[in-house]
Amino acid sequence: MKTLFSLVSRHCKLYFKDKGVFLPSLIAPLILLFLFIAFLGNVYRDSIRSVLGAFSALVSDGFIEGVAAGWLISSLLAVSAVTIAFSANVVMVQDKADGQAKDIFVSPVPRAIVSVSYFVSTFLVTSLICLVAIAGGFVYIAIAGWHLTFADVLLCILDTLLLVLFGTSLSSIVCHFLHSQGGIAAVETTVSAAYGFLCGAYMPLGNLTAWLRNALMFLPGTYGTGLLHEHLMGAAIESAADSGVPSELIAGMKEGFDCNLSFFGTAVPAWASYLVLLCSIFLLVGIYVLLCTVKFRKKGNVQTR
Amino acid sequence: MKMIEIENLIKYYGQVKAVDGVSFSVEKGEFFAFLGVNGAGKSTTISILCGDLPRTSGKVLVAGKDVDECPAEIRRKIGVVFQASALDRPLSVEENLRNRASLYGITGEKFQKKLKELTALLELEDILRRPVGKLSGGQRRRADIARALVHDPELLILDEPTTGLDPQTRKNVWEILDGIRKVRGTTIFLTTHYMEEAADADHVVILDGGKILANATPLELKNTYTGDFITLYHADEERVKLLKIPFERVGEALRIEVKNTAAATELILAHPELFSDYEITKGKMDDVFLNVTGKKPEGSL
């Protein structure tokens, strides 16, 4: 256990001390922030007003700002949880590329512990950054217009941690096959650029064509993003009822902003989204364990202390 | 007592035979040099020795234990200095040593004691808190050696430890390694491109194409694979030509190769007028390597 703790601590230190690893991991969230400030923020505000139509006169600017802020922060967290996990796993690939892995493997530490240490450190680093982002996000939402309940706050943290676990498992599998700096840089860039679109963080799924919307519903990340949208925007949107906005319109808005997802026309309840997320995490972790076991067997020495 | 025993080691990569029936042994406390060009099978043999690579067949024992049966136990006895530094560049030397020590269960006061010892041995005081990325090649090498010694290994494997270092730093590194060997009695297993570094070894193995071509002490190798050289100063080249034996010009001097010291003595006594200012030297390890493998050593100038 001490060895595991020591390896995890080393990987975490390396991530935060190596500017070449830490700073690129913030690219995807920064792109999203930039897009929001540049034009997406106004697009969302206009979109909310257009959905409300004549009822937009009934709601306050605080309502619109609160919904827009909820969308931004939920999208930011959904993207960060996965893209930062890929960046945090750079430590594993760098170790393989620079020879540190070889050095660790000539020590008596079992290979399984080394693999677990990369997984745990990736989860911890990503969780830490996301928890800081959550704290910052809550401050921003409080300034824009706070409508969240205590349950929303807790569920938002749970959703983020589950997405981090999902991102950690996925990135661990991908990074298992990478052995060069070039390889991980290519993967990091691709994931940073594409994941936001693929999980419905940049654009509500409702804005996409039906076939693409249905295709994205096969990706587990979409369900995590949907949960975050619901827990950071749902209460804000529902608060419009206090201003006299009809419940049908509120339900439409929630669907339009991916708070309520549907799979080929069937509504997906929150528990089903959690189930999809959990099953995918178990599956991905299982695949990672299998890959590691096969690799250790090939090396010929799954050792014991 | 034998520190390493390798018998008929064979390693295939697919259809390629990387190590072909290699057998040798290294005594405890010995300075052993393992020479060969790139692709000779040195790294493969080292990886098998460290339990990092399975062998196809053969016996590999370290301190009397089979590497496949007790890998963890054997790894506690081995320290490796890799050709490329294995230190984490963003971390300080102390952090690197602390991380490494913890892999062997050396923490807390035990680590502090070990750190103090290594700091004194390798003169690390000035660089202990500096990030590895900001150190010079020589300083980094000292830190690398400290990292490999942090758990008091009985066997220190040095994989081309001085490649890329300037001559003065190379000399310093060797002074440190000699000190470690003398003080601790550590067995040193060296691979190097600089053949002269192997000249001080107790025992040398030359490997080529996965096979051992020579296995002896440096003196035996020099006597077997090279002749002696008489270097003549202020000699008349035309008169030397009349001897009808091969020679070459080396700067201002002429260098004559003879079979051995007896032949050199005979030549000098037969032509005393030519040999007024001269020296007799043994062949170098570079010449040994060239004559054994037919290949120029990669580190030769």
Coordinates of C-alpha atoms in Angstrom, one line a residue:
Chain A
M1 CA 0.0 0.0 0.0
K2 CA 2.9 2.3 0.9
T3 CA 4.4 1.6 -2.5
L4 CA 1.1 2.4 -4.3
F5 CA 0.8 5.6 -2.4
S6 CA 4.4 6.6 -3.2
L7 CA 3.9 5.8 -6.9
V8 CA 0.6 7.7 -7.0
S9 CA 2.2 10.7 -5.3
R10 CA 5.1 10.6 -7.8
H11 CA 2.7 10.6 -10.8
C12 CA 0.6 13.4 -9.4
K13 CA 3.7 15.6 -8.7
L14 CA 5.0 15.0 -12.2
Y15 CA 1.6 16.0 -13.6
F16 CA 1.5 19.3 -11.8
K17 CA 5.2 20.1 -12.0
D18 CA 5.6 19.4 -15.7
K19 CA 4.1 22.5 -17.4
G20 CA 4.3 20.6 -20.7
V21 CA 1.7 18.2 -19.3
F22 CA -0.4 20.3 -17.0
L23 CA -1.1 23.3 -19.3
P24 CA -2.2 21.4 -22.4
S25 CA -4.7 19.6 -20.3
L26 CA -6.6 22.9 -19.8
I27 CA -6.9 23.5 -23.5
A28 CA -10.4 21.9 -24.0
P29 CA -12.0 23.7 -21.0
L30 CA -10.3 27.0 -22.1
I31 CA -11.6 26.6 -25.6
L32 CA -15.1 26.2 -24.3
L33 CA -14.8 29.2 -22.0
F34 CA -13.4 31.3 -25.0
L35 CA -16.3 30.1 -27.2
F36 CA -18.8 31.0 -24.5
I37 CA -17.4 34.5 -24.0
A38 CA -16.9 35.1 -27.8
F39 CA -20.3 34.0 -29.0
L40 CA -21.9 30.8 -27.5
G41 CA -23.1 32.7 -24.4
N42 CA -25.2 35.0 -26.6
V43 CA -26.3 32.1 -28.7
Y44 CA -27.6 30.4 -25.6
R45 CA -29.3 33.5 -24.2
D46 CA -31.0 34.2 -27.6
S47 CA -32.0 30.6 -27.8
I48 CA -33.6 30.7 -24.4
R49 CA -35.5 33.9 -25.3
S50 CA -36.6 32.4 -28.6
V51 CA -37.9 29.2 -26.9
L52 CA -39.8 31.3 -24.4
G53 CA -41.2 33.4 -27.2
A54 CA -43.8 35.8 -25.8
F55 CA -43.2 34.5 -22.3
S56 CA -39.6 35.8 -22.3
A57 CA -41.0 39.1 -21.1
L58 CA -42.2 37.3 -17.9
V59 CA -38.8 36.1 -16.8
S60 CA -36.0 38.1 -15.4
D61 CA -32.5 38.6 -16.9
G62 CA -31.3 36.6 -13.8
F63 CA -33.2 33.6 -15.0
I64 CA -31.7 33.7 -18.4
E65 CA -28.2 34.2 -17.0
G66 CA -28.7 31.4 -14.5
V67 CA -29.7 28.9 -17.2
A68 CA -26.9 30.0 -19.5
A69 CA -24.4 29.7 -16.6
G70 CA -25.8 26.3 -15.8
W71 CA -25.2 25.2 -19.4
L72 CA -21.7 26.6 -19.5
I73 CA -20.6 25.0 -16.2
S74 CA -22.2 21.6 -16.9
S75 CA -20.6 21.6 -20.4
L76 CA -17.3 22.6 -18.9
L77 CA -17.3 19.9 -16.3
A78 CA -18.4 17.2 -18.8
V79 CA -15.6 18.1 -21.2
S80 CA -12.9 18.5 -18.4
A81 CA -13.7 15.2 -16.8
V82 CA -12.7 13.3 -19.9
T83 CA -10.1 15.5 -21.6
I84 CA -8.1 16.1 -18.4
A85 CA -8.1 12.4 -17.7
F86 CA -6.4 11.9 -21.1
S87 CA -3.8 14.6 -20.2
A88 CA -3.2 13.2 -16.7
N89 CA -2.5 9.8 -18.3
V90 CA 0.3 11.4 -20.3
V91 CA 2.6 10.6 -17.3
M92 CA 2.1 6.8 -18.1
V93 CA 3.0 7.3 -21.8
Q94 CA 5.9 9.6 -21.0
D95 CA 7.3 7.0 -18.6
K96 CA 7.2 4.4 -21.4
A97 CA 8.7 6.8 -23.9
D98 CA 11.5 8.2 -21.7
G99 CA 12.5 4.9 -20.1
Q100 CA 11.2 5.6 -16.6
A101 CA 8.8 2.7 -16.9
K102 CA 11.7 0.3 -17.5
D103 CA 13.4 1.7 -14.4
I104 CA 10.3 1.2 -12.3
F105 CA 10.0 -2.4 -13.6
V106 CA 13.5 -3.3 -12.5
S107 CA 12.4 -2.6 -8.9
P108 CA 10.6 -5.3 -6.9
V109 CA 7.2 -3.5 -7.3
P110 CA 4.7 -5.8 -8.9
R111 CA 3.6 -4.6 -12.4
A112 CA -0.1 -4.7 -11.3
I113 CA 0.6 -2.1 -8.6
V114 CA 2.3 0.1 -11.2
S115 CA -0.7 -0.1 -13.5
V116 CA -3.1 0.6 -10.6
S117 CA -1.0 3.6 -9.6
Y118 CA -1.4 5.3 -13.0
F119 CA -5.1 4.7 -12.9
V120 CA -5.5 6.1 -9.3
S121 CA -3.3 9.1 -10.0
T122 CA -5.2 9.9 -13.2
F123 CA -8.5 9.7 -11.3
L124 CA -7.1 11.9 -8.4
V125 CA -5.6 14.6 -10.6
T126 CA -8.7 14.8 -12.8
S127 CA -11.0 14.8 -9.8
L128 CA -9.0 17.5 -8.1
I129 CA -9.1 19.8 -11.1
C130 CA -12.8 19.1 -11.7
L131 CA -13.6 19.8 -8.0
V132 CA -11.8 23.2 -8.3
A133 CA -13.8 23.8 -11.5
I134 CA -17.0 22.9 -9.7
A135 CA -16.2 25.3 -6.9
G136 CA -15.4 28.1 -9.4
G137 CA -18.5 27.1 -11.4
F138 CA -20.8 27.4 -8.3
V139 CA -19.4 30.9 -7.6
Y140 CA -20.1 31.9 -11.2
I141 CA -23.7 30.4 -11.1
A142 CA -24.3 32.2 -7.7
I143 CA -23.3 35.5 -9.4
A144 CA -25.4 34.8 -12.5
G145 CA -28.5 33.5 -10.6
W146 CA -28.5 30.6 -8.1
H147 CA -31.4 28.1 -8.4
L148 CA -29.7 24.9 -7.3
T149 CA -30.8 22.8 -4.4
F150 CA -28.5 21.0 -2.0
A151 CA -29.3 17.7 -3.8
D152 CA -28.3 19.3 -7.1
V153 CA -25.0 20.3 -5.7
L154 CA -24.3 16.8 -4.4
L155 CA -25.5 15.1 -7.6
C156 CA -23.4 17.5 -9.7
I157 CA -20.3 16.3 -7.7
L158 CA -21.4 12.7 -8.1
D159 CA -22.0 13.1 -11.9
T160 CA -18.6 14.7 -12.3
L161 CA -16.8 12.0 -10.3
L162 CA -18.5 9.3 -12.4
L163 CA -17.5 11.1 -15.6
V164 CA -13.9 11.4 -14.3
L165 CA -13.9 7.6 -13.6
F166 CA -15.3 7.0 -17.1
G167 CA -12.6 9.3 -18.6
T168 CA -9.9 7.6 -16.5
S169 CA -10.9 4.2 -17.6
L170 CA -11.2 5.2 -21.3
S171 CA -7.9 7.1 -21.3
S172 CA -6.1 4.2 -19.5
I173 CA -7.1 1.8 -22.3
V174 CA -6.1 4.2 -25.1
C175 CA -2.8 5.1 -23.3
H176 CA -2.0 1.4 -22.8
F177 CA -1.3 1.2 -26.5
L178 CA 0.7 4.5 -26.7
H179 CA 4.5 4.5 -26.4
S180 CA 5.6 7.8 -27.7
Q181 CA 5.1 11.5 -27.0
G182 CA 3.9 12.0 -30.6
G183 CA 1.2 9.4 -30.1
I184 CA -0.2 10.9 -26.9
A185 CA 0.0 14.5 -28.3
A186 CA -2.1 13.3 -31.3
V187 CA -4.7 11.6 -29.0
E188 CA -4.8 14.5 -26.6
T189 CA -5.4 17.0 -29.5
T190 CA -8.1 14.8 -31.1
V191 CA -9.9 14.2 -27.8
S192 CA -9.7 17.9 -26.8
A193 CA -11.1 19.0 -30.1
A194 CA -13.8 16.3 -30.6
Y195 CA -15.0 15.2 -27.2
G196 CA -17.0 18.4 -26.5
F197 CA -19.1 17.8 -29.7
L198 CA -19.4 14.1 -29.2
C199 CA -20.8 14.3 -25.7
G200 CA -23.2 17.2 -26.5
A201 CA -21.3 19.8 -24.4
Y202 CA -20.8 22.4 -27.1
M203 CA -24.1 22.2 -28.7
P204 CA -27.5 20.7 -27.4
L205 CA -28.2 17.4 -29.1
G206 CA -31.5 18.9 -30.2
N207 CA -29.6 21.2 -32.6
L208 CA -28.1 18.2 -34.4
T209 CA -29.6 16.1 -37.2
A210 CA -31.6 13.1 -36.0
W211 CA -29.1 10.4 -37.1
L212 CA -26.2 12.1 -35.4
R213 CA -28.3 12.7 -32.3
N214 CA -29.2 9.0 -32.2
A215 CA -25.6 8.0 -32.9
L216 CA -24.3 10.1 -30.0
M217 CA -26.8 8.4 -27.7
F218 CA -24.7 5.2 -28.1
L219 CA -21.8 7.0 -26.4
P220 CA -21.8 6.7 -22.6
G221 CA -20.3 10.2 -22.1
T222 CA -23.5 11.7 -23.5
Y223 CA -25.5 10.4 -20.5
G224 CA -23.0 11.9 -18.0
T225 CA -23.3 15.2 -19.8
G226 CA -27.1 15.0 -19.7
L227 CA -27.0 14.3 -16.0
L228 CA -24.8 17.4 -15.4
H229 CA -27.1 19.5 -17.6
E230 CA -30.1 18.4 -15.5
H231 CA -28.4 19.0 -12.2
L232 CA -27.0 22.4 -13.0
M233 CA -29.8 23.8 -15.2
G234 CA -32.9 21.8 -14.4
A235 CA -33.8 23.8 -11.3
A236 CA -33.1 27.1 -13.0
I237 CA -35.4 26.2 -15.9
E238 CA -38.1 24.9 -13.6
S239 CA -38.0 28.2 -11.7
A240 CA -39.6 29.8 -14.8
A241 CA -42.9 28.4 -13.5
D242 CA -42.8 31.0 -10.7
S243 CA -42.9 33.6 -13.4
G244 CA -46.0 32.0 -15.1
V245 CA -44.3 30.1 -17.9
P246 CA -46.4 27.1 -18.8
S247 CA -45.2 23.7 -17.7
E248 CA -45.3 22.3 -21.4
L249 CA -42.8 25.1 -22.4
I250 CA -40.6 24.3 -19.4
A251 CA -40.6 20.6 -20.3
G252 CA -39.7 21.5 -23.9
M253 CA -36.9 23.7 -22.7
K254 CA -35.5 21.0 -20.6
E255 CA -35.5 18.6 -23.5
G256 CA -34.1 21.2 -25.8
F257 CA -31.1 21.8 -23.5
D258 CA -30.5 18.0 -22.9
C259 CA -31.6 18.0 -19.3
N260 CA -34.0 15.2 -20.4
L261 CA -32.5 12.8 -22.9
S262 CA -34.4 10.5 -25.2
F263 CA -33.2 7.4 -26.9
F264 CA -34.9 6.9 -30.3
G265 CA -37.9 8.8 -29.0
T266 CA -38.0 7.1 -25.5
A267 CA -37.3 9.3 -22.5
V268 CA -34.2 8.2 -20.6
P269 CA -34.8 8.5 -16.8
A270 CA -31.9 9.7 -14.6
W271 CA -31.4 6.2 -13.1
A272 CA -31.0 4.7 -16.6
S273 CA -28.3 7.4 -17.3
Y274 CA -26.5 6.4 -14.1
L275 CA -26.8 2.7 -15.1
V276 CA -25.3 3.3 -18.6
L277 CA -22.5 5.3 -17.0
L278 CA -21.7 2.7 -14.3
C279 CA -21.9 -0.2 -16.8
S280 CA -19.6 1.5 -19.2
I281 CA -17.1 2.2 -16.3
F282 CA -17.2 -1.4 -15.2
L283 CA -16.7 -2.6 -18.8
L284 CA -13.8 -0.2 -19.5
V285 CA -12.1 -1.1 -16.2
G286 CA -12.5 -4.8 -17.1
I287 CA -11.0 -4.2 -20.5
Y288 CA -8.0 -2.3 -18.9
V289 CA -7.4 -5.1 -16.4
L290 CA -7.6 -7.7 -19.2
L291 CA -5.1 -5.7 -21.3
C292 CA -2.7 -5.4 -18.4
T293 CA -3.0 -9.1 -17.5
V294 CA -2.2 -10.1 -21.1
K295 CA 0.8 -7.8 -21.2
F296 CA 2.2 -9.1 -17.9
R297 CA 1.7 -12.7 -19.1
K298 CA 3.6 -11.8 -22.3
K299 CA 6.4 -10.3 -20.1
G300 CA 6.4 -13.7 -18.4
N301 CA 6.6 -12.5 -14.8
V302 CA 3.4 -11.6 -13.0
Q303 CA 5.3 -11.4 -9.8
T304 CA 4.4 -11.7 -6.1
R305 CA 6.2 -10.2 -3.2
Chain B
M1 CA 30.7 -17.0 -4.8
K2 CA 29.1 -16.3 -8.2
M3 CA 26.9 -13.2 -8.6
I4 CA 25.8 -14.1 -12.1
E5 CA 25.6 -17.5 -13.8
I6 CA 24.4 -17.7 -17.3
E7 CA 24.3 -21.0 -19.2
N8 CA 23.4 -21.5 -22.8
L9 CA 21.1 -18.5 -22.8
I10 CA 18.9 -18.3 -26.0
K11 CA 16.4 -15.6 -26.8
Y12 CA 14.4 -15.4 -30.0
Y13 CA 12.3 -12.4 -31.1
G14 CA 10.0 -14.1 -33.6
Q15 CA 12.4 -15.8 -36.0
V16 CA 15.4 -13.6 -35.0
K17 CA 17.9 -15.2 -32.6
A18 CA 19.0 -12.2 -30.5
V19 CA 21.0 -14.2 -28.0
D20 CA 22.6 -17.4 -29.2
G21 CA 23.8 -19.9 -26.5
V22 CA 25.6 -17.3 -24.3
S23 CA 27.3 -18.7 -21.2
F24 CA 29.4 -16.8 -18.7
S25 CA 29.7 -16.1 -15.0
V26 CA 30.6 -13.1 -12.9
E27 CA 32.2 -13.5 -9.4
K28 CA 30.9 -11.5 -6.5
G29 CA 32.7 -8.1 -6.2
E30 CA 34.1 -8.4 -9.7
F31 CA 34.2 -5.6 -12.3
F32 CA 32.8 -7.3 -15.4
A33 CA 32.7 -5.7 -18.9
F34 CA 30.2 -6.8 -21.5
L35 CA 31.2 -5.5 -24.9
G36 CA 29.5 -5.5 -28.3
V37 CA 28.2 -3.2 -31.0
N38 CA 24.5 -2.1 -31.1
G39 CA 22.4 -5.2 -31.8
A40 CA 25.0 -7.6 -30.4
G41 CA 22.5 -8.9 -27.8
K42 CA 23.8 -6.9 -24.7
S43 CA 20.6 -5.1 -23.9
T44 CA 18.5 -8.3 -24.4
T45 CA 20.8 -10.2 -22.0
I46 CA 20.6 -7.4 -19.4
S47 CA 16.8 -7.3 -19.7
I48 CA 16.7 -11.0 -19.1
L49 CA 19.0 -10.6 -16.2
C50 CA 16.7 -8.0 -14.6
G51 CA 13.7 -10.3 -15.1
D52 CA 12.2 -7.8 -17.5
L53 CA 12.2 -10.1 -20.5
P54 CA 11.5 -13.9 -20.6
R55 CA 14.2 -16.0 -22.1
T56 CA 13.6 -18.7 -24.7
S57 CA 15.8 -21.2 -23.0
G58 CA 18.9 -21.5 -20.8
K59 CA 19.8 -20.9 -17.2
V60 CA 20.1 -17.4 -15.6
L61 CA 21.0 -17.2 -11.9
V62 CA 21.6 -14.0 -9.9
A63 CA 23.1 -14.6 -6.5
G64 CA 22.2 -18.3 -6.9
K65 CA 18.5 -17.7 -7.6
D66 CA 16.7 -18.1 -10.9
V67 CA 15.5 -14.8 -12.3
D68 CA 12.1 -16.3 -13.4
E69 CA 11.5 -18.0 -10.1
C70 CA 12.3 -15.2 -7.7
P71 CA 12.1 -11.9 -9.7
A72 CA 11.2 -9.7 -6.8
E73 CA 14.0 -11.0 -4.6
I74 CA 16.6 -10.6 -7.4
R75 CA 15.4 -7.1 -8.2
R76 CA 16.2 -6.1 -4.6
K77 CA 19.8 -7.1 -5.3
I78 CA 20.1 -5.3 -8.6
G79 CA 20.6 -1.6 -9.3
V80 CA 20.7 -0.3 -12.9
V81 CA 22.1 2.9 -14.3
F82 CA 20.5 3.2 -17.8
Q83 CA 22.2 4.9 -20.7
A84 CA 19.4 7.5 -20.8
S85 CA 18.8 9.0 -17.4
A86 CA 15.8 7.5 -15.7
L87 CA 15.3 10.4 -13.4
D88 CA 12.2 12.5 -13.4
R89 CA 13.3 15.9 -14.8
P90 CA 10.7 18.1 -13.2
L91 CA 11.5 16.7 -9.7
S92 CA 14.4 17.5 -7.5
V93 CA 17.3 15.0 -7.0
E94 CA 16.0 14.5 -3.4
E95 CA 12.4 13.8 -4.6
N96 CA 13.8 11.4 -7.2
L97 CA 15.8 9.5 -4.6
R98 CA 12.8 9.5 -2.1
N99 CA 10.5 8.1 -4.8
R100 CA 13.0 5.4 -5.8
A101 CA 13.8 4.4 -2.2
S102 CA 10.1 4.0 -1.4
L103 CA 9.8 1.3 -4.1
Y104 CA 12.1 -0.7 -1.9
G105 CA 10.3 0.1 1.3
I106 CA 13.0 2.6 2.4
T107 CA 11.1 5.6 4.0
G108 CA 11.2 8.0 6.9
E109 CA 14.4 7.9 9.0
K110 CA 15.8 5.0 7.1
F111 CA 15.6 7.1 3.9
Q112 CA 17.1 10.2 5.6
K113 CA 20.1 8.1 6.7
K114 CA 20.5 6.7 3.3
L115 CA 20.2 10.1 1.7
K116 CA 23.0 11.5 4.0
E117 CA 25.2 8.6 3.0
L118 CA 24.6 8.9 -0.7
T119 CA 25.0 12.7 -0.5
A120 CA 28.4 12.3 1.0
L121 CA 29.5 9.5 -1.3
L122 CA 28.4 11.2 -4.5
E123 CA 28.8 14.8 -3.5
L124 CA 25.2 15.7 -4.1
E125 CA 24.8 18.4 -1.4
D126 CA 24.7 21.3 -3.9
I127 CA 22.3 19.7 -6.3
L128 CA 20.0 17.9 -3.9
R129 CA 17.1 20.4 -4.1
R130 CA 17.6 21.3 -7.8
P131 CA 15.3 20.0 -10.5
V132 CA 17.0 17.2 -12.5
G133 CA 16.1 19.1 -15.7
K134 CA 18.4 21.9 -14.7
L135 CA 21.5 19.7 -14.0
S136 CA 24.6 19.3 -16.2
G137 CA 25.2 15.8 -17.7
G138 CA 27.8 14.9 -15.1
Q139 CA 25.6 16.0 -12.2
R140 CA 22.7 14.1 -13.6
R141 CA 24.9 11.0 -13.9
R142 CA 25.9 11.3 -10.2
A143 CA 22.2 11.5 -9.3
D144 CA 21.5 8.5 -11.6
I145 CA 24.1 6.4 -9.8
A146 CA 22.8 7.5 -6.4
R147 CA 19.3 6.4 -7.5
A148 CA 20.7 3.0 -8.5
L149 CA 22.5 2.6 -5.2
V150 CA 19.6 3.8 -2.9
H151 CA 18.7 0.2 -1.9
D152 CA 22.4 -1.0 -1.5
P153 CA 22.3 -3.4 -4.4
E154 CA 24.9 -6.2 -4.5
L155 CA 25.0 -6.0 -8.3
L156 CA 25.2 -2.7 -10.1
I157 CA 24.5 -2.8 -13.9
L158 CA 25.8 0.1 -15.8
D159 CA 24.4 0.3 -19.3
E160 CA 26.8 2.7 -21.2
P161 CA 26.9 5.0 -18.2
T162 CA 29.3 7.6 -19.7
T163 CA 27.9 7.9 -23.2
G164 CA 27.6 11.6 -24.1
L165 CA 29.8 12.8 -21.2
D166 CA 32.9 14.9 -21.7
P167 CA 36.3 13.2 -20.9
Q168 CA 36.7 15.0 -17.5
T169 CA 33.2 14.0 -16.4
R170 CA 33.7 10.4 -17.6
K171 CA 36.9 10.3 -15.5
N172 CA 34.9 11.7 -12.4
V173 CA 32.2 9.1 -12.9
W174 CA 34.8 6.3 -13.0
E175 CA 36.5 7.6 -9.9
I176 CA 33.1 7.4 -8.1
L177 CA 32.4 3.9 -9.4
D178 CA 35.8 2.7 -8.4
G179 CA 35.2 4.1 -4.9
I180 CA 31.9 2.3 -4.7
R181 CA 33.4 -0.9 -5.7
K182 CA 36.2 -0.7 -3.3
V183 CA 34.2 0.5 -0.3
R184 CA 31.1 -1.6 -0.8
G185 CA 32.4 -4.6 -2.7
T186 CA 29.6 -4.1 -5.2
T187 CA 29.7 -6.3 -8.3
I188 CA 29.8 -4.1 -11.4
F189 CA 28.4 -5.2 -14.7
L190 CA 29.4 -2.7 -17.4
T191 CA 28.4 -2.3 -21.0
T192 CA 30.2 0.5 -22.8
H193 CA 31.1 1.9 -26.2
Y194 CA 34.4 3.2 -24.8
M195 CA 36.7 0.2 -24.9
E196 CA 39.3 1.7 -22.7
E197 CA 36.8 1.8 -19.9
A198 CA 36.8 -2.0 -20.1
A199 CA 40.6 -2.1 -19.8
D200 CA 40.4 -2.0 -16.0
A201 CA 37.8 -4.7 -15.8
D202 CA 38.6 -8.0 -14.1
H203 CA 36.9 -9.9 -16.8
V204 CA 35.6 -9.1 -20.3
V205 CA 33.1 -10.7 -22.6
I206 CA 32.8 -9.6 -26.2
L207 CA 29.5 -10.4 -27.8
D208 CA 28.6 -10.2 -31.5
G209 CA 25.5 -11.4 -33.3
G210 CA 24.2 -12.8 -30.0
K211 CA 27.3 -15.1 -29.6
I212 CA 30.3 -14.8 -27.3
L213 CA 33.4 -14.3 -29.4
A214 CA 35.9 -13.7 -26.5
N215 CA 35.8 -14.2 -22.7
A216 CA 39.0 -13.4 -20.8
T217 CA 40.8 -10.8 -18.7
P218 CA 41.9 -7.6 -20.6
L219 CA 45.5 -8.7 -20.5
E220 CA 44.8 -12.1 -21.9
L221 CA 42.7 -10.4 -24.6
K222 CA 45.4 -8.0 -25.5
N223 CA 48.0 -10.8 -25.6
T224 CA 45.8 -12.9 -27.8
Y225 CA 44.2 -10.4 -30.1
T226 CA 46.7 -7.6 -30.5
G227 CA 50.4 -7.3 -30.7
D228 CA 52.7 -4.9 -29.0
F229 CA 53.6 -1.5 -30.5
I230 CA 57.0 0.2 -30.6
T231 CA 56.6 3.9 -31.0
L232 CA 59.7 5.5 -32.4
Y233 CA 60.5 9.2 -31.9
H234 CA 62.9 11.2 -34.1
A235 CA 63.5 8.2 -36.4
D236 CA 64.4 8.3 -40.1
E237 CA 61.4 6.9 -42.0
E238 CA 63.5 5.7 -44.9
R239 CA 65.6 3.6 -42.6
V240 CA 62.5 2.2 -40.9
K241 CA 61.1 1.2 -44.3
L242 CA 64.2 -0.9 -44.9
L243 CA 63.1 -3.1 -41.9
K244 CA 60.3 -4.3 -44.2
I245 CA 57.8 -4.5 -41.4
P246 CA 54.4 -2.6 -41.3
F247 CA 54.4 0.7 -39.6
E248 CA 52.3 3.9 -39.5
R249 CA 53.0 7.5 -38.8
V250 CA 51.3 8.8 -35.6
G251 CA 51.9 12.5 -35.5
E252 CA 55.7 13.1 -35.3
A253 CA 56.3 9.4 -34.4
L254 CA 56.3 6.1 -36.2
R255 CA 54.4 3.2 -34.8
I256 CA 55.6 -0.4 -35.6
E257 CA 53.4 -3.3 -34.7
V258 CA 55.2 -6.5 -33.5
K259 CA 53.8 -9.9 -32.5
N260 CA 54.7 -9.6 -28.8
T261 CA 57.1 -8.1 -26.3
A262 CA 59.8 -10.8 -27.1
A263 CA 59.6 -9.8 -30.8
A264 CA 59.9 -6.2 -29.9
T265 CA 63.1 -6.9 -27.8
E266 CA 64.5 -8.9 -30.6
L267 CA 63.9 -6.1 -33.2
I268 CA 65.4 -3.5 -30.9
L269 CA 68.5 -5.6 -30.2
A270 CA 69.0 -6.3 -33.9
H271 CA 68.8 -2.6 -34.9
P272 CA 70.0 -0.6 -31.9
E273 CA 71.0 2.4 -34.1
L274 CA 67.3 3.0 -34.9
F275 CA 65.9 2.7 -31.4
S276 CA 67.4 5.6 -29.5
D277 CA 64.1 7.2 -28.4
Y278 CA 61.2 4.7 -28.2
E279 CA 58.5 3.1 -26.1
I280 CA 56.8 -0.3 -26.1
T281 CA 53.1 -0.5 -25.4
K282 CA 50.5 -3.2 -25.4
G283 CA 47.6 -3.0 -27.9
K284 CA 44.5 -1.2 -26.8
M285 CA 41.0 -2.6 -26.1
D286 CA 39.9 -0.9 -29.3
D287 CA 42.4 -3.0 -31.2
V288 CA 41.2 -6.1 -29.3
F289 CA 37.6 -5.3 -30.2
L290 CA 38.4 -4.7 -33.9
N291 CA 40.4 -7.9 -34.2
V292 CA 37.8 -10.0 -32.4
T293 CA 34.6 -8.7 -34.1
G294 CA 36.1 -7.2 -37.3
K295 CA 34.0 -4.1 -36.3
K296 CA 35.2 -0.7 -35.1
P297 CA 33.9 0.0 -31.6
E298 CA 31.2 2.7 -31.7
G299 CA 32.8 4.9 -29.1
S300 CA 36.2 4.9 -30.7
L301 CA 37.6 8.2 -31.9

